[in-house]
PDB file of C-alpha atoms and ligand atoms in Angstrom:
ATOM      1  CA  MET I 158      -0.439  -0.010  -0.145  1.00 78.00           C
ATOM      2  CA  ALA I 159       1.449   3.758  -0.946  1.00 83.00           C
ATOM      3  CA  PHE I 160       2.484   5.239   2.083  1.00 83.00           C
ATOM      4  CA  ALA I 161      -0.346   7.767   3.597  1.00 81.00           C
ATOM      5  CA  SER I 162      -1.910   9.222   1.411  1.00 82.00           C
ATOM      6  CA  SER I 163       0.833   9.297  -1.383  1.00 81.00           C
ATOM      7  CA  GLY I 164      -0.878   7.124  -3.218  1.00 81.00           C
ATOM      8  CA  ASP I 165      -4.376   9.065  -3.630  1.00 77.00           C
ATOM      9  CA  LEU I 166      -3.361  12.279  -6.631  1.00 77.00           C
ATOM     10  CA  ALA I 167      -6.887  12.213  -8.578  1.00 80.00           C
ATOM     11  CA  ALA I 168      -8.337  15.227  -7.858  1.00 81.00           C
ATOM     12  CA  LYS I 169     -11.234  16.114  -5.704  1.00 85.00           C
ATOM     13  CA  GLU I 170     -14.364  17.610  -7.449  1.00 90.00           C
ATOM     14  CA  GLU I 171     -15.210  20.838  -4.898  1.00 93.00           C
ATOM     15  CA  THR I 172     -18.816  22.178  -3.873  1.00 94.00           C
ATOM     16  CA  PHE I 173     -19.168  25.142  -2.874  1.00 97.00           C
ATOM     17  CA  VAL I 174     -22.882  25.695  -0.918  1.00 96.00           C
ATOM     18  CA  GLU I 175     -24.153  29.585   1.102  1.00 98.00           C
ATOM     19  CA  LEU I 176     -25.498  28.144   4.271  1.00 98.00           C
ATOM     20  CA  ALA I 177     -27.237  31.253   5.205  1.00 98.00           C
ATOM     21  CA  ALA I 178     -26.886  34.984   3.933  1.00 97.00           C
ATOM     22  CA  GLY I 179     -23.148  36.070   3.459  1.00 98.00           C
ATOM     23  CA  VAL I 180     -21.888  32.234   4.600  1.00 98.00           C
ATOM     24  CA  TYR I 181     -20.316  30.135   2.817  1.00 98.00           C
ATOM     25  CA  ALA I 182     -18.454  27.029   2.872  1.00 98.00           C
ATOM     26  CA  LEU I 183     -16.588  24.377   0.008  1.00 97.00           C
ATOM     27  CA  THR I 184     -16.661  21.162   0.441  1.00 95.00           C
ATOM     28  CA  ALA I 185     -14.555  18.808  -2.328  1.00 90.00           C
ATOM     29  CA  GLU I 186     -15.058  15.410  -1.449  1.00 87.00           C
ATOM     30  CA  GLY I 187     -13.191  14.561   2.197  1.00 88.00           C
ATOM     31  CA  ASP I 188     -10.385  16.486   1.574  1.00 92.00           C
ATOM     32  CA  PRO I 189      -9.925  19.678   4.541  1.00 95.00           C
ATOM     33  CA  ASN I 190     -13.100  21.694   3.911  1.00 97.00           C
ATOM     34  CA  VAL I 191     -13.164  25.489   4.345  1.00 98.00           C
ATOM     35  CA  GLY I 192     -15.549  28.200   4.687  1.00 98.00           C
ATOM     36  CA  ALA I 193     -16.402  32.391   4.806  1.00 98.00           C
ATOM     37  CA  VAL I 194     -18.768  34.681   6.958  1.00 98.00           C
ATOM     38  CA  GLU I 195     -19.211  38.166   5.482  1.00 98.00           C
ATOM     39  CA  GLY I 196     -19.508  40.930   8.593  1.00 97.00           C
ATOM     40  CA  PRO I 197     -20.487  44.663   6.849  1.00 95.00           C
ATOM     41  CA  ASP I 198     -17.980  46.271   5.465  1.00 97.00           C
ATOM     42  CA  PHE I 199     -15.258  43.084   6.246  1.00 98.00           C
ATOM     43  CA  VAL I 200     -14.955  38.815   5.078  1.00 98.00           C
ATOM     44  CA  VAL I 201     -14.580  36.687   8.082  1.00 98.00           C
ATOM     45  CA  CYS I 202     -12.748  33.596   6.502  1.00 98.00           C
ATOM     46  CA  PHE I 203     -12.545  30.125   8.582  1.00 98.00           C
ATOM     47  CA  GLU I 204      -9.516  27.651   7.446  1.00 98.00           C
ATOM     48  CA  ALA I 205      -6.017  28.360   4.928  1.00 98.00           C
ATOM     49  CA  ARG I 206      -5.538  25.058   3.728  1.00 98.00           C
ATOM     50  CA  ALA I 207      -2.427  23.552   2.434  1.00 98.00           C
ATOM     51  CA  THR I 208      -0.337  26.465   0.373  1.00 98.00           C
ATOM     52  CA  PRO I 209      -1.600  29.531  -0.699  1.00 98.00           C
ATOM     53  CA  ALA I 210      -1.865  28.652  -4.227  1.00 98.00           C
ATOM     54  CA  ALA I 211      -4.360  26.250  -3.076  1.00 97.00           C
ATOM     55  CA  ALA I 212      -5.916  28.969  -1.426  1.00 98.00           C
ATOM     56  CA  ARG I 213      -5.953  31.404  -4.131  1.00 98.00           C
ATOM     57  CA  ARG I 214      -8.062  28.696  -5.949  1.00 96.00           C
ATOM     58  CA  TRP I 215     -10.309  28.946  -2.978  1.00 97.00           C
ATOM     59  CA  LEU I 216     -10.570  33.425  -2.485  1.00 98.00           C
ATOM     60  CA  ALA I 217     -11.404  33.017  -6.466  1.00 97.00           C
ATOM     61  CA  ARG I 218     -14.735  31.303  -5.543  1.00 97.00           C
ATOM     62  CA  LEU I 219     -15.838  33.282  -2.406  1.00 98.00           C
ATOM     63  CA  ARG I 220     -14.750  36.395  -4.481  1.00 98.00           C
ATOM     64  CA  GLU I 221     -17.363  36.003  -7.097  1.00 97.00           C
ATOM     65  CA  ARG I 222     -19.559  36.460  -4.145  1.00 97.00           C
ATOM     66  CA  THR I 223     -17.538  39.110  -2.088  1.00 97.00           C
ATOM     67  CA  GLU I 224     -14.998  41.879  -1.858  1.00 97.00           C
ATOM     68  CA  LYS I 225     -14.446  42.710   0.957  1.00 98.00           C
ATOM     69  CA  PRO I 226     -11.179  42.614   2.301  1.00 98.00           C
ATOM     70  CA  VAL I 227     -10.480  39.117   4.568  1.00 98.00           C
ATOM     71  CA  ARG I 228     -10.181  41.797   8.530  1.00 98.00           C
ATOM     72  CA  TYR I 229      -9.672  38.527  10.789  1.00 98.00           C
ATOM     73  CA  LEU I 230      -8.228  34.593   8.977  1.00 98.00           C
ATOM     74  CA  VAL I 231      -9.229  31.965  12.124  1.00 98.00           C
ATOM     75  CA  LEU I 232      -7.205  28.791  12.404  1.00 98.00           C
ATOM     76  CA  SER I 233      -8.710  26.229  13.719  1.00 98.00           C
ATOM     77  CA  HIS I 234      -5.798  24.064  14.741  1.00 98.00           C
ATOM     78  CA  TYR I 235      -2.148  24.076  13.828  1.00 98.00           C
ATOM     79  CA  HIS I 236      -1.960  21.560  11.648  1.00 98.00           C
ATOM     80  CA  ALA I 237      -0.045  22.752   7.652  1.00 98.00           C
ATOM     81  CA  VAL I 238      -2.857  21.948   5.247  1.00 98.00           C
ATOM     82  CA  ARG I 239      -5.420  23.909   7.435  1.00 98.00           C
ATOM     83  CA  THR I 240      -3.025  26.777   8.180  1.00 98.00           C
ATOM     84  CA  LEU I 241       0.351  27.441   5.298  1.00 98.00           C
ATOM     85  CA  GLY I 242      -1.405  28.975   2.955  1.00 98.00           C
ATOM     86  CA  ALA I 243      -2.661  31.529   5.253  1.00 98.00           C
ATOM     87  CA  ALA I 244      -0.779  34.820   3.213  1.00 98.00           C
ATOM     88  CA  ALA I 245      -3.377  34.363   0.230  1.00 98.00           C
ATOM     89  CA  PHE I 246      -5.624  35.976   2.349  1.00 98.00           C
ATOM     90  CA  ASP I 247      -3.601  39.370   3.475  1.00 98.00           C
ATOM     91  CA  ALA I 248      -5.924  39.498   6.258  1.00 98.00           C
ATOM     92  CA  ALA I 249      -5.627  42.057   8.610  1.00 98.00           C
ATOM     93  CA  GLU I 250      -5.362  39.055  11.454  1.00 98.00           C
ATOM     94  CA  ILE I 251      -4.956  35.541  12.211  1.00 98.00           C
ATOM     95  CA  VAL I 252      -6.730  34.140  14.772  1.00 99.00           C
ATOM     96  CA  ALA I 253      -6.177  30.959  16.550  1.00 98.00           C
ATOM     97  CA  HIS I 254      -6.061  28.507  19.894  1.00 98.00           C
ATOM     98  CA  THR I 255      -3.093  29.738  22.373  1.00 98.00           C
ATOM     99  CA  GLU I 256      -1.917  26.348  22.088  1.00 98.00           C
ATOM    100  CA  THR I 257      -1.958  26.268  18.841  1.00 98.00           C
ATOM    101  CA  ARG I 258       0.640  29.103  18.328  1.00 98.00           C
ATOM    102  CA  ARG I 259       3.009  27.105  20.501  1.00 98.00           C
ATOM    103  CA  LEU I 260       2.310  24.183  18.804  1.00 98.00           C
ATOM    104  CA  ILE I 261       3.352  26.137  15.715  1.00 98.00           C
ATOM    105  CA  ALA I 262       6.778  27.408  17.116  1.00 98.00           C
ATOM    106  CA  GLU I 263       7.261  24.105  18.998  1.00 98.00           C
ATOM    107  CA  ARG I 264       7.002  21.313  15.962  1.00 98.00           C
ATOM    108  CA  GLY I 265       5.467  23.642  13.105  1.00 98.00           C
ATOM    109  CA  ARG I 266       8.270  23.316  10.878  1.00 98.00           C
ATOM    110  CA  GLN I 267       8.069  18.736  11.366  1.00 98.00           C
ATOM    111  CA  ASP I 268       4.936  18.769  11.065  1.00 98.00           C
ATOM    112  CA  TRP I 269       5.022  20.688   7.423  1.00 98.00           C
ATOM    113  CA  GLU I 270       7.316  17.920   6.254  1.00 97.00           C
ATOM    114  CA  SER I 271       5.119  15.557   8.046  1.00 97.00           C
ATOM    115  CA  GLU I 272       2.420  16.497   6.519  1.00 97.00           C
ATOM    116  CA  LEU I 273       3.428  17.617   2.495  1.00 97.00           C
ATOM    117  CA  GLY I 274       5.152  13.865   3.052  1.00 95.00           C
ATOM    118  CA  ARG I 275       1.532  12.379   3.494  1.00 94.00           C
ATOM    119  CA  MET I 276      -1.324  14.283   2.078  1.00 94.00           C
ATOM    120  CA  PRO I 277       1.300  15.547  -1.465  1.00 94.00           C
ATOM    121  CA  ARG I 278      -1.821  16.402  -2.912  1.00 93.00           C
ATOM    122  CA  LEU I 279      -2.972  19.102  -1.366  1.00 95.00           C
ATOM    123  CA  PHE I 280       0.411  21.125  -1.551  1.00 97.00           C
ATOM    124  CA  GLU I 281      -0.182  22.272  -4.720  1.00 96.00           C
ATOM    125  CA  ASP I 282       2.861  24.213  -5.359  1.00 97.00           C
ATOM    126  CA  PRO I 283       4.537  24.324  -2.270  1.00 97.00           C
ATOM    127  CA  ALA I 284       7.177  27.128  -2.885  1.00 97.00           C
ATOM    128  CA  SER I 285       4.618  29.417  -2.988  1.00 96.00           C
ATOM    129  CA  ILE I 286       4.312  28.904   0.623  1.00 98.00           C
ATOM    130  CA  PRO I 287       6.039  31.255   2.570  1.00 98.00           C
ATOM    131  CA  GLY I 288       7.112  29.775   6.025  1.00 98.00           C
ATOM    132  CA  LEU I 289       4.772  29.148   9.001  1.00 98.00           C
ATOM    133  CA  THR I 290       2.090  30.466   9.181  1.00 98.00           C
ATOM    134  CA  TRP I 291       1.652  32.909  13.282  1.00 98.00           C
ATOM    135  CA  PRO I 292      -1.122  34.263  14.753  1.00 98.00           C
ATOM    136  CA  THR I 293      -1.532  37.600  15.709  1.00 98.00           C
ATOM    137  CA  VAL I 294      -4.124  37.368  17.975  1.00 98.00           C
ATOM    138  CA  THR I 295      -4.924  34.469  20.365  1.00 98.00           C
ATOM    139  CA  PHE I 296      -7.441  33.216  22.906  1.00 98.00           C
ATOM    140  CA  SER I 297      -7.885  30.357  24.537  1.00 98.00           C
ATOM    141  CA  ASP I 298     -11.149  30.206  25.963  1.00 98.00           C
ATOM    142  CA  ARG I 299     -13.633  32.971  23.524  1.00 98.00           C
ATOM    143  CA  MET I 300     -13.826  35.372  21.836  1.00 98.00           C
ATOM    144  CA  VAL I 301     -16.624  36.813  20.081  1.00 98.00           C
ATOM    145  CA  ILE I 302     -15.995  39.128  16.171  1.00 98.00           C
ATOM    146  CA  PRO I 303     -19.880  41.369  15.934  1.00 98.00           C
ATOM    147  CA  LEU I 304     -21.153  41.050  12.406  1.00 97.00           C
ATOM    148  CA  GLY I 305     -23.351  44.050  12.495  1.00 93.00           C
ATOM    149  CA  GLY I 306     -26.390  43.817  13.830  1.00 92.00           C
ATOM    150  CA  ASP I 307     -27.109  41.378  16.475  1.00 92.00           C
ATOM    151  CA  ARG I 308     -24.975  38.956  14.122  1.00 96.00           C
ATOM    152  CA  GLU I 309     -21.188  37.880  15.714  1.00 98.00           C
ATOM    153  CA  LEU I 310     -19.872  35.165  15.196  1.00 98.00           C
ATOM    154  CA  VAL I 311     -18.981  33.676  18.538  1.00 98.00           C
ATOM    155  CA  LEU I 312     -14.771  31.076  18.467  1.00 98.00           C
ATOM    156  CA  ALA I 313     -14.542  28.778  21.155  1.00 98.00           C
ATOM    157  CA  HIS I 314     -11.857  25.967  22.929  1.00 98.00           C
ATOM    158  CA  CYS I 315     -14.219  23.692  23.525  1.00 98.00           C
ATOM    159  CA  GLY I 316     -11.477  21.891  25.387  1.00 98.00           C
ATOM    160  CA  ARG I 317      -9.093  19.527  23.988  1.00 98.00           C
ATOM    161  CA  GLY I 318      -9.610  16.819  20.878  1.00 98.00           C
ATOM    162  CA  HIS I 319      -8.258  16.280  17.808  1.00 98.00           C
ATOM    163  CA  THR I 320      -5.658  18.592  18.800  1.00 98.00           C
ATOM    164  CA  ALA I 321      -4.416  20.730  21.955  1.00 98.00           C
ATOM    165  CA  GLY I 322      -6.391  23.905  20.938  1.00 98.00           C
ATOM    166  CA  ASP I 323      -8.515  23.449  18.613  1.00 98.00           C
ATOM    167  CA  ILE I 324     -11.725  26.001  18.083  1.00 98.00           C
ATOM    168  CA  VAL I 325     -14.999  25.950  16.904  1.00 98.00           C
ATOM    169  CA  ALA I 326     -16.735  28.820  14.685  1.00 98.00           C
ATOM    170  CA  TRP I 327     -20.920  29.224  16.238  1.00 98.00           C
ATOM    171  CA  LEU I 328     -23.016  31.897  14.149  1.00 98.00           C
ATOM    172  CA  PRO I 329     -25.909  31.707  17.210  1.00 98.00           C
ATOM    173  CA  HIS I 330     -28.271  33.386  14.728  1.00 97.00           C
ATOM    174  CA  GLU I 331     -28.574  31.233  12.063  1.00 98.00           C
ATOM    175  CA  ARG I 332     -27.090  28.251  13.724  1.00 98.00           C
ATOM    176  CA  ILE I 333     -24.327  27.523  12.062  1.00 98.00           C
ATOM    177  CA  MET I 334     -21.340  25.484  13.182  1.00 98.00           C
ATOM    178  CA  PHE I 335     -17.438  25.184  11.911  1.00 98.00           C
ATOM    179  CA  ALA I 336     -16.371  22.718  13.404  1.00 98.00           C
ATOM    180  CA  GLY I 337     -12.389  22.228  12.159  1.00 98.00           C
ATOM    181  CA  ASP I 338     -11.723  18.269  12.915  1.00 98.00           C
ATOM    182  CA  LEU I 339     -13.353  17.945  15.848  1.00 98.00           C
ATOM    183  CA  VAL I 340     -16.079  16.376  14.323  1.00 98.00           C
ATOM    184  CA  GLU I 341     -16.344  14.862  10.762  1.00 95.00           C
ATOM    185  CA  ALA I 342     -18.850  14.421   8.380  1.00 88.00           C
ATOM    186  CA  GLN I 343     -18.341  10.652   6.910  1.00 83.00           C
ATOM    187  CA  ALA I 344     -14.586  10.739   6.831  1.00 87.00           C
ATOM    188  CA  ALA I 345     -12.392   8.981   8.892  1.00 90.00           C
ATOM    189  CA  LEU I 346     -11.128  10.584  12.157  1.00 95.00           C
ATOM    190  CA  TYR I 347      -7.196  11.685  12.161  1.00 97.00           C
ATOM    191  CA  THR I 348      -6.410  11.472  15.461  1.00 98.00           C
ATOM    192  CA  GLY I 349      -2.735  11.340  15.947  1.00 98.00           C
ATOM    193  CA  ASP I 350      -2.044  14.052  17.928  1.00 98.00           C
ATOM    194  CA  ALA I 351      -5.320  14.382  19.786  1.00 98.00           C
ATOM    195  CA  PHE I 352      -5.997  13.385  23.079  1.00 98.00           C
ATOM    196  CA  HIS I 353      -9.006  10.504  22.828  1.00 98.00           C
ATOM    197  CA  THR I 354     -10.790  10.078  25.728  1.00 97.00           C
ATOM    198  CA  GLU I 355     -11.239  13.795  26.106  1.00 98.00           C
ATOM    199  CA  TRP I 356     -12.337  14.701  22.607  1.00 98.00           C
ATOM    200  CA  ALA I 357     -15.059  11.803  22.874  1.00 98.00           C
ATOM    201  CA  SER I 358     -17.175  13.169  26.109  1.00 98.00           C
ATOM    202  CA  SER I 359     -16.739  16.764  27.618  1.00 98.00           C
ATOM    203  CA  THR I 360     -14.990  17.993  24.219  1.00 98.00           C
ATOM    204  CA  LEU I 361     -17.926  16.683  21.824  1.00 98.00           C
ATOM    205  CA  ASP I 362     -21.066  16.724  24.287  1.00 98.00           C
ATOM    206  CA  ARG I 363     -19.829  20.803  24.145  1.00 98.00           C
ATOM    207  CA  VAL I 364     -19.876  20.788  20.501  1.00 98.00           C
ATOM    208  CA  GLN I 365     -23.335  18.899  20.597  1.00 98.00           C
ATOM    209  CA  ALA I 366     -24.707  21.294  23.273  1.00 98.00           C
ATOM    210  CA  PHE I 367     -24.628  24.683  20.738  1.00 98.00           C
ATOM    211  CA  GLY I 368     -27.657  22.750  19.409  1.00 98.00           C
ATOM    212  CA  ALA I 369     -25.629  23.821  15.740  1.00 98.00           C
ATOM    213  CA  GLU I 370     -28.764  23.402  11.944  1.00 98.00           C
ATOM    214  CA  ALA I 371     -25.877  23.210   9.869  1.00 98.00           C
ATOM    215  CA  LEU I 372     -22.518  22.106  10.359  1.00 98.00           C
ATOM    216  CA  VAL I 373     -19.216  22.054   8.067  1.00 98.00           C
ATOM    217  CA  GLY I 374     -16.891  19.879   9.636  1.00 97.00           C
ATOM    218  CA  GLY I 375     -13.270  19.550   8.924  1.00 97.00           C
ATOM    219  CA  ARG I 376     -13.854  16.747   5.950  1.00 95.00           C
ATOM    220  CA  GLY I 377     -16.985  15.124   4.489  1.00 93.00           C
ATOM    221  CA  ALA I 378     -20.140  17.581   3.657  1.00 94.00           C
ATOM    222  CA  VAL I 379     -22.009  20.304   4.690  1.00 97.00           C
ATOM    223  CA  ALA I 380     -24.080  18.460   7.440  1.00 97.00           C
ATOM    224  CA  THR I 381     -28.209  19.994   7.769  1.00 97.00           C
ATOM    225  CA  GLY I 382     -30.186  20.094   9.817  1.00 98.00           C
ATOM    226  CA  GLU I 383     -30.556  19.071  13.182  1.00 97.00           C
ATOM    227  CA  ASP I 384     -30.316  15.108  13.034  1.00 98.00           C
ATOM    228  CA  THR I 385     -27.962  14.912  10.695  1.00 97.00           C
ATOM    229  CA  VAL I 386     -25.373  17.155  12.771  1.00 98.00           C
ATOM    230  CA  PHE I 387     -26.477  14.765  15.253  1.00 98.00           C
ATOM    231  CA  ALA I 388     -24.942  11.682  13.121  1.00 97.00           C
ATOM    232  CA  ALA I 389     -22.045  13.352  12.346  1.00 97.00           C
ATOM    233  CA  ILE I 390     -21.229  13.843  15.560  1.00 98.00           C
ATOM    234  CA  THR I 391     -22.728  10.950  17.648  1.00 97.00           C
ATOM    235  CA  GLN I 392     -20.031   9.093  14.277  1.00 96.00           C
ATOM    236  CA  THR I 393     -17.157  10.984  15.411  1.00 97.00           C
ATOM    237  CA  ARG I 394     -17.391   9.844  18.858  1.00 97.00           C
ATOM    238  CA  HIS I 395     -18.001   6.363  17.670  1.00 97.00           C
ATOM    239  CA  PHE I 396     -15.055   5.867  15.945  1.00 97.00           C
ATOM    240  CA  LEU I 397     -12.990   6.854  19.033  1.00 98.00           C
ATOM    241  CA  ASP I 398     -14.745   4.558  20.963  1.00 98.00           C
ATOM    242  CA  GLU I 399     -14.460   2.080  19.466  1.00 97.00           C
ATOM    243  CA  LEU I 400     -10.102   2.943  18.388  1.00 98.00           C
ATOM    244  CA  ARG I 401     -10.318   3.279  22.571  1.00 98.00           C
ATOM    245  CA  ARG I 402     -12.046  -0.046  22.985  1.00 98.00           C
ATOM    246  CA  THR I 403     -10.267  -2.164  20.553  1.00 98.00           C
ATOM    247  CA  VAL I 404      -6.201  -0.017  20.874  1.00 98.00           C
ATOM    248  CA  GLY I 405      -6.654  -0.442  25.147  1.00 98.00           C
ATOM    249  CA  ALA I 406      -7.639  -4.117  25.725  1.00 98.00           C
ATOM    250  CA  ALA I 407      -4.902  -4.720  23.488  1.00 98.00           C
ATOM    251  CA  HIS I 408      -2.336  -2.884  25.603  1.00 98.00           C
ATOM    252  CA  ALA I 409      -4.231  -4.056  28.680  1.00 98.00           C
ATOM    253  CA  GLU I 410      -3.761  -7.739  27.142  1.00 97.00           C
ATOM    254  CA  ARG I 411      -0.068  -6.988  27.062  1.00 96.00           C
ATOM    255  CA  GLY I 412       0.038  -7.003  23.053  1.00 96.00           C
ATOM    256  CA  THR I 413       1.592  -5.714  20.842  1.00 97.00           C
ATOM    257  CA  LEU I 414       1.209  -2.197  18.523  1.00 97.00           C
ATOM    258  CA  LYS I 415       0.972  -4.129  15.646  1.00 97.00           C
ATOM    259  CA  ASP I 416      -1.664  -6.799  17.670  1.00 97.00           C
ATOM    260  CA  ALA I 417      -3.847  -3.075  18.107  1.00 98.00           C
ATOM    261  CA  PHE I 418      -3.768  -1.698  15.038  1.00 98.00           C
ATOM    262  CA  THR I 419      -5.531  -5.397  14.249  1.00 97.00           C
ATOM    263  CA  ALA I 420      -8.227  -4.875  15.926  1.00 97.00           C
ATOM    264  CA  ALA I 421      -8.259  -1.753  15.455  1.00 98.00           C
ATOM    265  CA  HIS I 422      -8.715  -2.726  11.427  1.00 97.00           C
ATOM    266  CA  ASP I 423     -11.413  -5.148  12.205  1.00 97.00           C
ATOM    267  CA  ALA I 424     -13.427  -3.500  13.759  1.00 97.00           C
ATOM    268  CA  LEU I 425     -13.470  -0.372  12.432  1.00 96.00           C
ATOM    269  CA  ALA I 426     -13.226  -0.932   8.047  1.00 96.00           C
ATOM    270  CA  PRO I 427     -16.364  -2.242   8.148  1.00 95.00           C
ATOM    271  CA  ARG I 428     -17.954   0.852   9.371  1.00 93.00           C
ATOM    272  CA  PHE I 429     -15.379   3.215   7.855  1.00 93.00           C
ATOM    273  CA  GLY I 430     -12.780   2.013   5.282  1.00 93.00           C
ATOM    274  CA  GLY I 431     -14.159   3.113   3.074  1.00 90.00           C
ATOM    275  CA  TRP I 432     -14.483   6.952   4.043  1.00 88.00           C
ATOM    276  CA  PRO I 433     -11.280   9.591   3.433  1.00 83.00           C
ATOM    277  CA  ILE I 434      -7.586   9.363   4.418  1.00 90.00           C
ATOM    278  CA  PHE I 435      -9.248   6.003   7.004  1.00 94.00           C
ATOM    279  CA  GLU I 436      -6.170   3.706   5.382  1.00 92.00           C
ATOM    280  CA  HIS I 437      -4.401   6.915   5.505  1.00 92.00           C
ATOM    281  CA  CYS I 438      -4.553   7.851   9.367  1.00 95.00           C
ATOM    282  CA  LEU I 439      -5.673   4.521  11.273  1.00 97.00           C
ATOM    283  CA  PRO I 440      -2.025   3.567  12.169  1.00 97.00           C
ATOM    284  CA  PHE I 441      -0.857   7.312  13.151  1.00 97.00           C
ATOM    285  CA  ASN I 442      -3.833   7.118  15.016  1.00 98.00           C
ATOM    286  CA  VAL I 443      -3.608   3.301  17.290  1.00 98.00           C
ATOM    287  CA  GLN I 444       0.702   5.010  17.907  1.00 98.00           C
ATOM    288  CA  ARG I 445      -1.441   8.389  19.364  1.00 98.00           C
ATOM    289  CA  TYR I 446      -3.593   6.713  21.691  1.00 98.00           C
ATOM    290  CA  TRP I 447      -1.297   4.105  22.633  1.00 98.00           C
ATOM    291  CA  ASP I 448       1.331   6.374  23.145  1.00 98.00           C
ATOM    292  CA  GLU I 449      -1.434   7.714  26.396  1.00 98.00           C
ATOM    293  CA  LEU I 450      -2.045   4.850  27.393  1.00 98.00           C
ATOM    294  CA  GLU I 451       1.472   4.090  27.958  1.00 97.00           C
ATOM    295  CA  GLY I 452       1.757   8.170  29.972  1.00 97.00           C
ATOM    296  CA  VAL I 453       2.446  10.666  27.678  1.00 98.00           C
ATOM    297  CA  ASP I 454       0.384  13.274  27.581  1.00 97.00           C
ATOM    298  CA  TRP I 455       1.918  16.409  25.274  1.00 98.00           C
ATOM    299  CA  PRO I 456       1.822  13.990  21.697  1.00 98.00           C
ATOM    300  CA  ARG I 457       5.155  13.230  20.205  1.00 98.00           C
ATOM    301  CA  ILE I 458       6.241  15.478  17.623  1.00 98.00           C
ATOM    302  CA  TRP I 459       5.298  13.801  13.862  1.00 98.00           C
ATOM    303  CA  THR I 460       8.584  13.532  11.537  1.00 96.00           C
ATOM    304  CA  ALA I 461       8.858  13.218   7.387  1.00 94.00           C
ATOM    305  CA  GLU I 462      10.649   9.855   9.356  1.00 95.00           C
ATOM    306  CA  ARG I 463       9.218   8.786  12.240  1.00 97.00           C
ATOM    307  CA  ASP I 464       5.937   8.616   9.655  1.00 97.00           C
ATOM    308  CA  GLN I 465       8.030   5.937   7.790  1.00 96.00           C
ATOM    309  CA  GLN I 466       9.172   4.276  10.644  1.00 96.00           C
ATOM    310  CA  VAL I 467       5.494   3.388  12.370  1.00 96.00           C
ATOM    311  CA  TRP I 468       4.334   2.836   8.718  1.00 96.00           C
ATOM    312  CA  ALA I 469       6.656   0.552   8.367  1.00 95.00           C
ATOM    313  CA  ALA I 470       5.807  -1.281  11.383  1.00 95.00           C
ATOM    314  CA  LEU I 471       1.542  -1.270  10.985  1.00 96.00           C
ATOM    315  CA  THR I 472       1.711  -2.271   7.674  1.00 92.00           C
ATOM    316  CA  ASP I 473       2.781  -4.468   4.867  1.00 78.00           C
ATOM    317  CA  GLY I 474       3.445  -1.825   2.465  1.00 58.00           C
TER     318      GLY I 474
HETATM  319 ZN1   ZN Y  42      -6.022  18.345  11.078  1.00 55.21          ZN
END
């Protein structure tokens, strides 16, 4: 099997949707989603894509609807495929959680190399990346961006989950949420930098408590309607629970990491195996949860070299 997503080279079809007046999302069959919200004389963009070249294609779609300048670029978390395209937005402020800034400083360079190796197709014209993306505004709990009238955009940290510093963007007036990688709709989860137990319990509880009527997850189609939003959150929780159950059992029985991988694959593949990035992510997911069980609280840094070692140890390719 080709390493991670390095064999996934077919272009995905992009779908532009206006979820409410001035609220936009672009989804792409399991590639990372992006969004935007219009204020009175500015735009807030959510997520930056992997490169400025890739971001400019999204901005060209957005510019068919609005010419307002980007005042805020909001980053849901530190991962390269969400942050390294930031230069294209010319944003006045780049907003992220305090832990996201810390993670970029600590491991941004290694993560860039790791993600480029895992998902080369997403890095359109990698030479267009000027360097790491540095947030200019950070917060640890909650931040509100007024949008005019009674409209506002609430940025909130719901606890540790996909990473230590995930934030969601919530429009209370429209009841629409951009959830980043905390929720995936019919796409597999990446948990290689995650805090599984917290994510599956209190963090997803808080995400659910917003009562969104539409939700844009990190990957996959927009979930529209309360039932579909509930299904996306439940699917995310189920994935985490099954991973924890199977890897936890192998660890408790003093099995090997490979035993844990096989058990997790057997349990998850029937339901999730056909979804985007399932095979790519699972070795890294199992390794990270195994580390958590071993008492490693702060995720170890993925490097291009460590990626290859874990892949070789857990897959046959
Ligand atoms: Zn991510």
